[in-house]
Amino acid sequence: MTAEVQQSPVRRLAAQRPRFAHPAEAEFAAFLDFYRIAWEYEPRSFPLRWQDGRIVEQFTPDFYLPEQDFYVELTTMKQSLVTRKHRKVRRLRELYPHVNIVLLYRKDYHEILSRFGYGSVDITSLRPDQIERVLLSPAEIQRRVAELGQQISADYAGESLVLVGVLKGITFFLADLARAITRPLAIDYLQLSRDLREGVAIRKDLDLDIRGKHVLLVEDIVNTGLTLDFIMRVLREREPASLEVCALLDKAERRLVPVPVKYVGFTLPNEFVVGYGLDYRELYRNLPFICVLKREVYEANGNGHLVGGTGQEAAAEAAESSLIATRVEVGSG
Ligand code: IMP
């Protein structure tokens, strides 16, 4: 199994952008694209009234959001239009009770985010305008984790395995992956400490003896490969029956040492990402999506001395170097 570059269905739709009837629709489509929520524009018309067997009135909702199976009709504050739309929506609900539709005002766009798993944006110290780019939506992550679980279950048919997670970035990925694997399994954790002089060392070792066991090492992200290379060497010495690696994210272009990653969730560009377990200075792990933050967020949280480079690259470099410093302090991953 090789790494897959996941092209979002959202991006493909955006490339074939329809001609919108109203600027508010183009704005809503851009909003959905930003959060990587899949959409279709006016895909279906619902007949509302007939005369002599002919349709004399129908309703075409502006958007359909397939991931949550509901239609959205955008509306303005103009009272005459709102009343007419309300009447049509009521009639549609009477005739097609299984169809979900919401009438949405511009000020309420953000409210629908919680339906797509974005609820916790509010409960962290992160404002939506501090997000540079959403790279993976909750729905995309969950779909891919389910696929990985299926692949792993098929590959280990008739066997049991030990999942070894590297703390702490692995928290959510390991929990979701373990539940997507249908083989008997044990879970164990490793935690590393990094010291600029002494290098990487094991801070918390496994509880289980892995000799003769099928071990699947689960990592959040592989970057240079140095961390993984170190762990693989340690675990191989313990003579497991087999040792494979599953990484949620792979920044393949940053690799310094070759490491055999059998299962890869997503291949990422060289950008510093947070969310779904990944942190910047222990923050943002609880975001249910994976994103790149605006440079000012790192500057506000960091030590403030960004040096060299420009834009995202500098932010990423600063973030990574201060991340190492953070690790020395708190010994987390
Ligand atoms: P490597 O040793 O360079 O492969 O780095 C792997 C470790 O660095 C991962 O286990 C993460 O803890 C951390 N890391 C690398 N890139 C990122 C990122 O974009 N966001 C958060 N943590 C990262």
PDB file of N, CA and C in Angstrom, residues 127-186:
ATOM      1  N   ARG A 127     -10.158  31.297  16.744  1.00  0.00           N
ATOM      2  CA  ARG A 127     -11.265  31.891  15.995  1.00  0.00           C
ATOM      3  C   ARG A 127     -11.178  31.420  14.542  1.00  0.00           C
ATOM      4  N   PRO A 128     -12.330  31.287  13.875  1.00  0.00           N
ATOM      5  CA  PRO A 128     -12.275  30.817  12.483  1.00  0.00           C
ATOM      6  C   PRO A 128     -11.351  31.659  11.604  1.00  0.00           C
ATOM      7  N   ASP A 129     -11.258  32.963  11.891  1.00  0.00           N
ATOM      8  CA  ASP A 129     -10.409  33.801  11.023  1.00  0.00           C
ATOM      9  C   ASP A 129      -8.924  33.614  11.306  1.00  0.00           C
ATOM     10  N   GLN A 130      -8.573  32.754  12.286  1.00  0.00           N
ATOM     11  CA  GLN A 130      -7.159  32.462  12.517  1.00  0.00           C
ATOM     12  C   GLN A 130      -6.708  31.222  11.745  1.00  0.00           C
ATOM     13  N   ILE A 131      -7.656  30.593  11.079  1.00  0.00           N
ATOM     14  CA  ILE A 131      -7.319  29.398  10.291  1.00  0.00           C
ATOM     15  C   ILE A 131      -6.909  29.841   8.890  1.00  0.00           C
ATOM     16  N   GLU A 132      -5.709  29.462   8.497  1.00  0.00           N
ATOM     17  CA  GLU A 132      -5.241  29.795   7.144  1.00  0.00           C
ATOM     18  C   GLU A 132      -5.956  28.904   6.123  1.00  0.00           C
ATOM     19  N   ARG A 133      -5.984  27.601   6.413  1.00  0.00           N
ATOM     20  CA  ARG A 133      -6.537  26.666   5.450  1.00  0.00           C
ATOM     21  C   ARG A 133      -6.941  25.385   6.176  1.00  0.00           C
ATOM     22  N   VAL A 134      -8.137  24.895   5.899  1.00  0.00           N
ATOM     23  CA  VAL A 134      -8.520  23.583   6.414  1.00  0.00           C
ATOM     24  C   VAL A 134      -7.981  22.561   5.407  1.00  0.00           C
ATOM     25  N   LEU A 135      -7.126  21.653   5.880  1.00  0.00           N
ATOM     26  CA  LEU A 135      -6.551  20.660   4.952  1.00  0.00           C
ATOM     27  C   LEU A 135      -7.401  19.405   4.895  1.00  0.00           C
ATOM     28  N   LEU A 136      -7.958  19.016   6.049  1.00  0.00           N
ATOM     29  CA  LEU A 136      -8.770  17.797   6.094  1.00  0.00           C
ATOM     30  C   LEU A 136      -9.964  18.024   7.008  1.00  0.00           C
ATOM     31  N   SER A 137     -11.140  17.804   6.494  1.00  0.00           N
ATOM     32  CA  SER A 137     -12.348  18.005   7.285  1.00  0.00           C
ATOM     33  C   SER A 137     -12.588  16.780   8.172  1.00  0.00           C
ATOM     34  N   PRO A 138     -13.431  16.908   9.201  1.00  0.00           N
ATOM     35  CA  PRO A 138     -13.747  15.736  10.032  1.00  0.00           C
ATOM     36  C   PRO A 138     -14.266  14.580   9.186  1.00  0.00           C
ATOM     37  N   ALA A 139     -15.107  14.870   8.201  1.00  0.00           N
ATOM     38  CA  ALA A 139     -15.675  13.793   7.371  1.00  0.00           C
ATOM     39  C   ALA A 139     -14.584  13.101   6.556  1.00  0.00           C
ATOM     40  N   GLU A 140     -13.656  13.877   6.001  1.00  0.00           N
ATOM     41  CA  GLU A 140     -12.562  13.270   5.223  1.00  0.00           C
ATOM     42  C   GLU A 140     -11.684  12.385   6.099  1.00  0.00           C
ATOM     43  N   ILE A 141     -11.397  12.856   7.314  1.00  0.00           N
ATOM     44  CA  ILE A 141     -10.556  12.064   8.222  1.00  0.00           C
ATOM     45  C   ILE A 141     -11.263  10.754   8.562  1.00  0.00           C
ATOM     46  N   GLN A 142     -12.543  10.860   8.927  1.00  0.00           N
ATOM     47  CA  GLN A 142     -13.258   9.651   9.350  1.00  0.00           C
ATOM     48  C   GLN A 142     -13.369   8.636   8.214  1.00  0.00           C
ATOM     49  N   ARG A 143     -13.595   9.129   6.990  1.00  0.00           N
ATOM     50  CA  ARG A 143     -13.684   8.216   5.838  1.00  0.00           C
ATOM     51  C   ARG A 143     -12.376   7.463   5.646  1.00  0.00           C
ATOM     52  N   ARG A 144     -11.266   8.199   5.707  1.00  0.00           N
ATOM     53  CA  ARG A 144      -9.957   7.581   5.457  1.00  0.00           C
ATOM     54  C   ARG A 144      -9.577   6.614   6.590  1.00  0.00           C
ATOM     55  N   VAL A 145      -9.906   6.990   7.838  1.00  0.00           N
ATOM     56  CA  VAL A 145      -9.584   6.103   8.965  1.00  0.00           C
ATOM     57  C   VAL A 145     -10.366   4.793   8.811  1.00  0.00           C
ATOM     58  N   ALA A 146     -11.617   4.888   8.378  1.00  0.00           N
ATOM     59  CA  ALA A 146     -12.422   3.670   8.174  1.00  0.00           C
ATOM     60  C   ALA A 146     -11.773   2.800   7.085  1.00  0.00           C
ATOM     61  N   GLU A 147     -11.282   3.428   6.003  1.00  0.00           N
ATOM     62  CA  GLU A 147     -10.624   2.660   4.935  1.00  0.00           C
ATOM     63  C   GLU A 147      -9.355   1.978   5.452  1.00  0.00           C
ATOM     64  N   LEU A 148      -8.569   2.725   6.240  1.00  0.00           N
ATOM     65  CA  LEU A 148      -7.339   2.133   6.793  1.00  0.00           C
ATOM     66  C   LEU A 148      -7.688   0.938   7.678  1.00  0.00           C
ATOM     67  N   GLY A 149      -8.738   1.096   8.490  1.00  0.00           N
ATOM     68  CA  GLY A 149      -9.170   0.009   9.368  1.00  0.00           C
ATOM     69  C   GLY A 149      -9.531  -1.237   8.564  1.00  0.00           C
ATOM     70  N   GLN A 150     -10.208  -1.017   7.445  1.00  0.00           N
ATOM     71  CA  GLN A 150     -10.585  -2.160   6.594  1.00  0.00           C
ATOM     72  C   GLN A 150      -9.363  -2.838   5.999  1.00  0.00           C
ATOM     73  N   GLN A 151      -8.436  -2.022   5.491  1.00  0.00           N
ATOM     74  CA  GLN A 151      -7.212  -2.593   4.891  1.00  0.00           C
ATOM     75  C   GLN A 151      -6.434  -3.409   5.913  1.00  0.00           C
ATOM     76  N   ILE A 152      -6.274  -2.808   7.108  1.00  0.00           N
ATOM     77  CA  ILE A 152      -5.484  -3.479   8.154  1.00  0.00           C
ATOM     78  C   ILE A 152      -6.193  -4.763   8.592  1.00  0.00           C
ATOM     79  N   SER A 153      -7.508  -4.704   8.752  1.00  0.00           N
ATOM     80  CA  SER A 153      -8.256  -5.904   9.166  1.00  0.00           C
ATOM     81  C   SER A 153      -8.077  -7.017   8.135  1.00  0.00           C
ATOM     82  N   ALA A 154      -8.096  -6.651   6.852  1.00  0.00           N
ATOM     83  CA  ALA A 154      -7.933  -7.665   5.800  1.00  0.00           C
ATOM     84  C   ALA A 154      -6.508  -8.232   5.813  1.00  0.00           C
ATOM     85  N   ASP A 155      -5.523  -7.346   5.986  1.00  0.00           N
ATOM     86  CA  ASP A 155      -4.126  -7.803   5.961  1.00  0.00           C
ATOM     87  C   ASP A 155      -3.777  -8.695   7.148  1.00  0.00           C
ATOM     88  N   TYR A 156      -4.450  -8.480   8.275  1.00  0.00           N
ATOM     89  CA  TYR A 156      -4.155  -9.286   9.466  1.00  0.00           C
ATOM     90  C   TYR A 156      -5.234 -10.351   9.699  1.00  0.00           C
ATOM     91  N   ALA A 157      -5.896 -10.770   8.635  1.00  0.00           N
ATOM     92  CA  ALA A 157      -6.958 -11.785   8.764  1.00  0.00           C
ATOM     93  C   ALA A 157      -6.407 -13.015   9.486  1.00  0.00           C
ATOM     94  N   GLY A 158      -7.133 -13.512  10.459  1.00  0.00           N
ATOM     95  CA  GLY A 158      -6.707 -14.714  11.190  1.00  0.00           C
ATOM     96  C   GLY A 158      -5.635 -14.451  12.231  1.00  0.00           C
ATOM     97  N   GLU A 159      -5.211 -13.185  12.394  1.00  0.00           N
ATOM     98  CA  GLU A 159      -4.141 -12.855  13.356  1.00  0.00           C
ATOM     99  C   GLU A 159      -4.676 -11.865  14.396  1.00  0.00           C
ATOM    100  N   SER A 160      -3.933 -11.761  15.502  1.00  0.00           N
ATOM    101  CA  SER A 160      -4.200 -10.665  16.420  1.00  0.00           C
ATOM    102  C   SER A 160      -2.983  -9.740  16.363  1.00  0.00           C
ATOM    103  N   LEU A 161      -3.145  -8.521  16.843  1.00  0.00           N
ATOM    104  CA  LEU A 161      -2.014  -7.599  16.739  1.00  0.00           C
ATOM    105  C   LEU A 161      -1.910  -6.677  17.946  1.00  0.00           C
ATOM    106  N   VAL A 162      -0.762  -6.035  18.056  1.00  0.00           N
ATOM    107  CA  VAL A 162      -0.555  -5.034  19.102  1.00  0.00           C
ATOM    108  C   VAL A 162      -0.396  -3.682  18.411  1.00  0.00           C
ATOM    109  N   LEU A 163      -1.279  -2.747  18.764  1.00  0.00           N
ATOM    110  CA  LEU A 163      -1.134  -1.389  18.242  1.00  0.00           C
ATOM    111  C   LEU A 163      -0.259  -0.615  19.218  1.00  0.00           C
ATOM    112  N   VAL A 164       0.816  -0.036  18.709  1.00  0.00           N
ATOM    113  CA  VAL A 164       1.678   0.772  19.563  1.00  0.00           C
ATOM    114  C   VAL A 164       1.558   2.225  19.123  1.00  0.00           C
ATOM    115  N   GLY A 165       1.037   3.066  20.001  1.00  0.00           N
ATOM    116  CA  GLY A 165       0.866   4.485  19.680  1.00  0.00           C
ATOM    117  C   GLY A 165       1.959   5.309  20.325  1.00  0.00           C
ATOM    118  N   VAL A 166       2.383   6.343  19.592  1.00  0.00           N
ATOM    119  CA  VAL A 166       3.415   7.226  20.133  1.00  0.00           C
ATOM    120  C   VAL A 166       2.724   8.490  20.649  1.00  0.00           C
ATOM    121  N   LEU A 167       2.769   8.670  21.960  1.00  0.00           N
ATOM    122  CA  LEU A 167       2.069   9.793  22.608  1.00  0.00           C
ATOM    123  C   LEU A 167       2.711  11.127  22.245  1.00  0.00           C
ATOM    124  N   LYS A 168       1.923  12.252  22.245  1.00  0.00           N
ATOM    125  CA  LYS A 168       0.511  12.286  22.519  1.00  0.00           C
ATOM    126  C   LYS A 168      -0.309  12.546  21.273  1.00  0.00           C
ATOM    127  N   GLY A 169       0.373  12.886  20.196  1.00  0.00           N
ATOM    128  CA  GLY A 169      -0.339  13.254  18.974  1.00  0.00           C
ATOM    129  C   GLY A 169      -1.265  12.167  18.456  1.00  0.00           C
ATOM    130  N   ILE A 170      -1.031  10.945  18.922  1.00  0.00           N
ATOM    131  CA  ILE A 170      -1.754   9.799  18.410  1.00  0.00           C
ATOM    132  C   ILE A 170      -3.147   9.634  19.028  1.00  0.00           C
ATOM    133  N   THR A 171      -3.414  10.398  20.078  1.00  0.00           N
ATOM    134  CA  THR A 171      -4.614  10.203  20.919  1.00  0.00           C
ATOM    135  C   THR A 171      -5.883   9.860  20.141  1.00  0.00           C
ATOM    136  N   PHE A 172      -6.282  10.734  19.221  1.00  0.00           N
ATOM    137  CA  PHE A 172      -7.584  10.530  18.563  1.00  0.00           C
ATOM    138  C   PHE A 172      -7.481   9.535  17.417  1.00  0.00           C
ATOM    139  N   PHE A 173      -6.374   9.601  16.684  1.00  0.00           N
ATOM    140  CA  PHE A 173      -6.204   8.686  15.552  1.00  0.00           C
ATOM    141  C   PHE A 173      -6.197   7.242  16.038  1.00  0.00           C
ATOM    142  N   LEU A 174      -5.459   6.971  17.102  1.00  0.00           N
ATOM    143  CA  LEU A 174      -5.383   5.589  17.592  1.00  0.00           C
ATOM    144  C   LEU A 174      -6.754   5.109  18.074  1.00  0.00           C
ATOM    145  N   ALA A 175      -7.466   5.990  18.780  1.00  0.00           N
ATOM    146  CA  ALA A 175      -8.795   5.603  19.293  1.00  0.00           C
ATOM    147  C   ALA A 175      -9.728   5.270  18.124  1.00  0.00           C
ATOM    148  N   ASP A 176      -9.710   6.093  17.088  1.00  0.00           N
ATOM    149  CA  ASP A 176     -10.611   5.863  15.941  1.00  0.00           C
ATOM    150  C   ASP A 176     -10.164   4.651  15.122  1.00  0.00           C
ATOM    151  N   LEU A 177      -8.836   4.555  14.907  1.00  0.00           N
ATOM    152  CA  LEU A 177      -8.329   3.442  14.092  1.00  0.00           C
ATOM    153  C   LEU A 177      -8.602   2.100  14.772  1.00  0.00           C
ATOM    154  N   ALA A 178      -8.349   2.050  16.086  1.00  0.00           N
ATOM    155  CA  ALA A 178      -8.540   0.784  16.808  1.00  0.00           C
ATOM    156  C   ALA A 178      -9.980   0.303  16.661  1.00  0.00           C
ATOM    157  N   ARG A 179     -10.923   1.256  16.687  1.00  0.00           N
ATOM    158  CA  ARG A 179     -12.339   0.862  16.570  1.00  0.00           C
ATOM    159  C   ARG A 179     -12.719   0.504  15.143  1.00  0.00           C
ATOM    160  N   ALA A 180     -11.872   0.892  14.186  1.00  0.00           N
ATOM    161  CA  ALA A 180     -12.164   0.544  12.781  1.00  0.00           C
ATOM    162  C   ALA A 180     -11.518  -0.789  12.393  1.00  0.00           C
ATOM    163  N   ILE A 181     -10.682  -1.340  13.271  1.00  0.00           N
ATOM    164  CA  ILE A 181     -10.020  -2.621  12.983  1.00  0.00           C
ATOM    165  C   ILE A 181     -10.854  -3.739  13.607  1.00  0.00           C
ATOM    166  N   THR A 182     -11.133  -4.760  12.811  1.00  0.00           N
ATOM    167  CA  THR A 182     -12.027  -5.815  13.305  1.00  0.00           C
ATOM    168  C   THR A 182     -11.255  -7.064  13.752  1.00  0.00           C
ATOM    169  N   ARG A 183      -9.955  -6.947  14.000  1.00  0.00           N
ATOM    170  CA  ARG A 183      -9.156  -8.063  14.517  1.00  0.00           C
ATOM    171  C   ARG A 183      -8.991  -7.902  16.029  1.00  0.00           C
ATOM    172  N   PRO A 184      -8.733  -9.013  16.747  1.00  0.00           N
ATOM    173  CA  PRO A 184      -8.433  -8.850  18.176  1.00  0.00           C
ATOM    174  C   PRO A 184      -7.137  -8.056  18.319  1.00  0.00           C
ATOM    175  N   LEU A 185      -7.111  -7.094  19.227  1.00  0.00           N
ATOM    176  CA  LEU A 185      -5.883  -6.307  19.357  1.00  0.00           C
ATOM    177  C   LEU A 185      -5.654  -5.827  20.777  1.00  0.00           C
ATOM    178  N   ALA A 186      -4.385  -5.589  21.071  1.00  0.00           N
ATOM    179  CA  ALA A 186      -4.004  -4.952  22.332  1.00  0.00           C
ATOM    180  C   ALA A 186      -3.460  -3.568  21.978  1.00  0.00           C
TER     181      ALA A 186
END
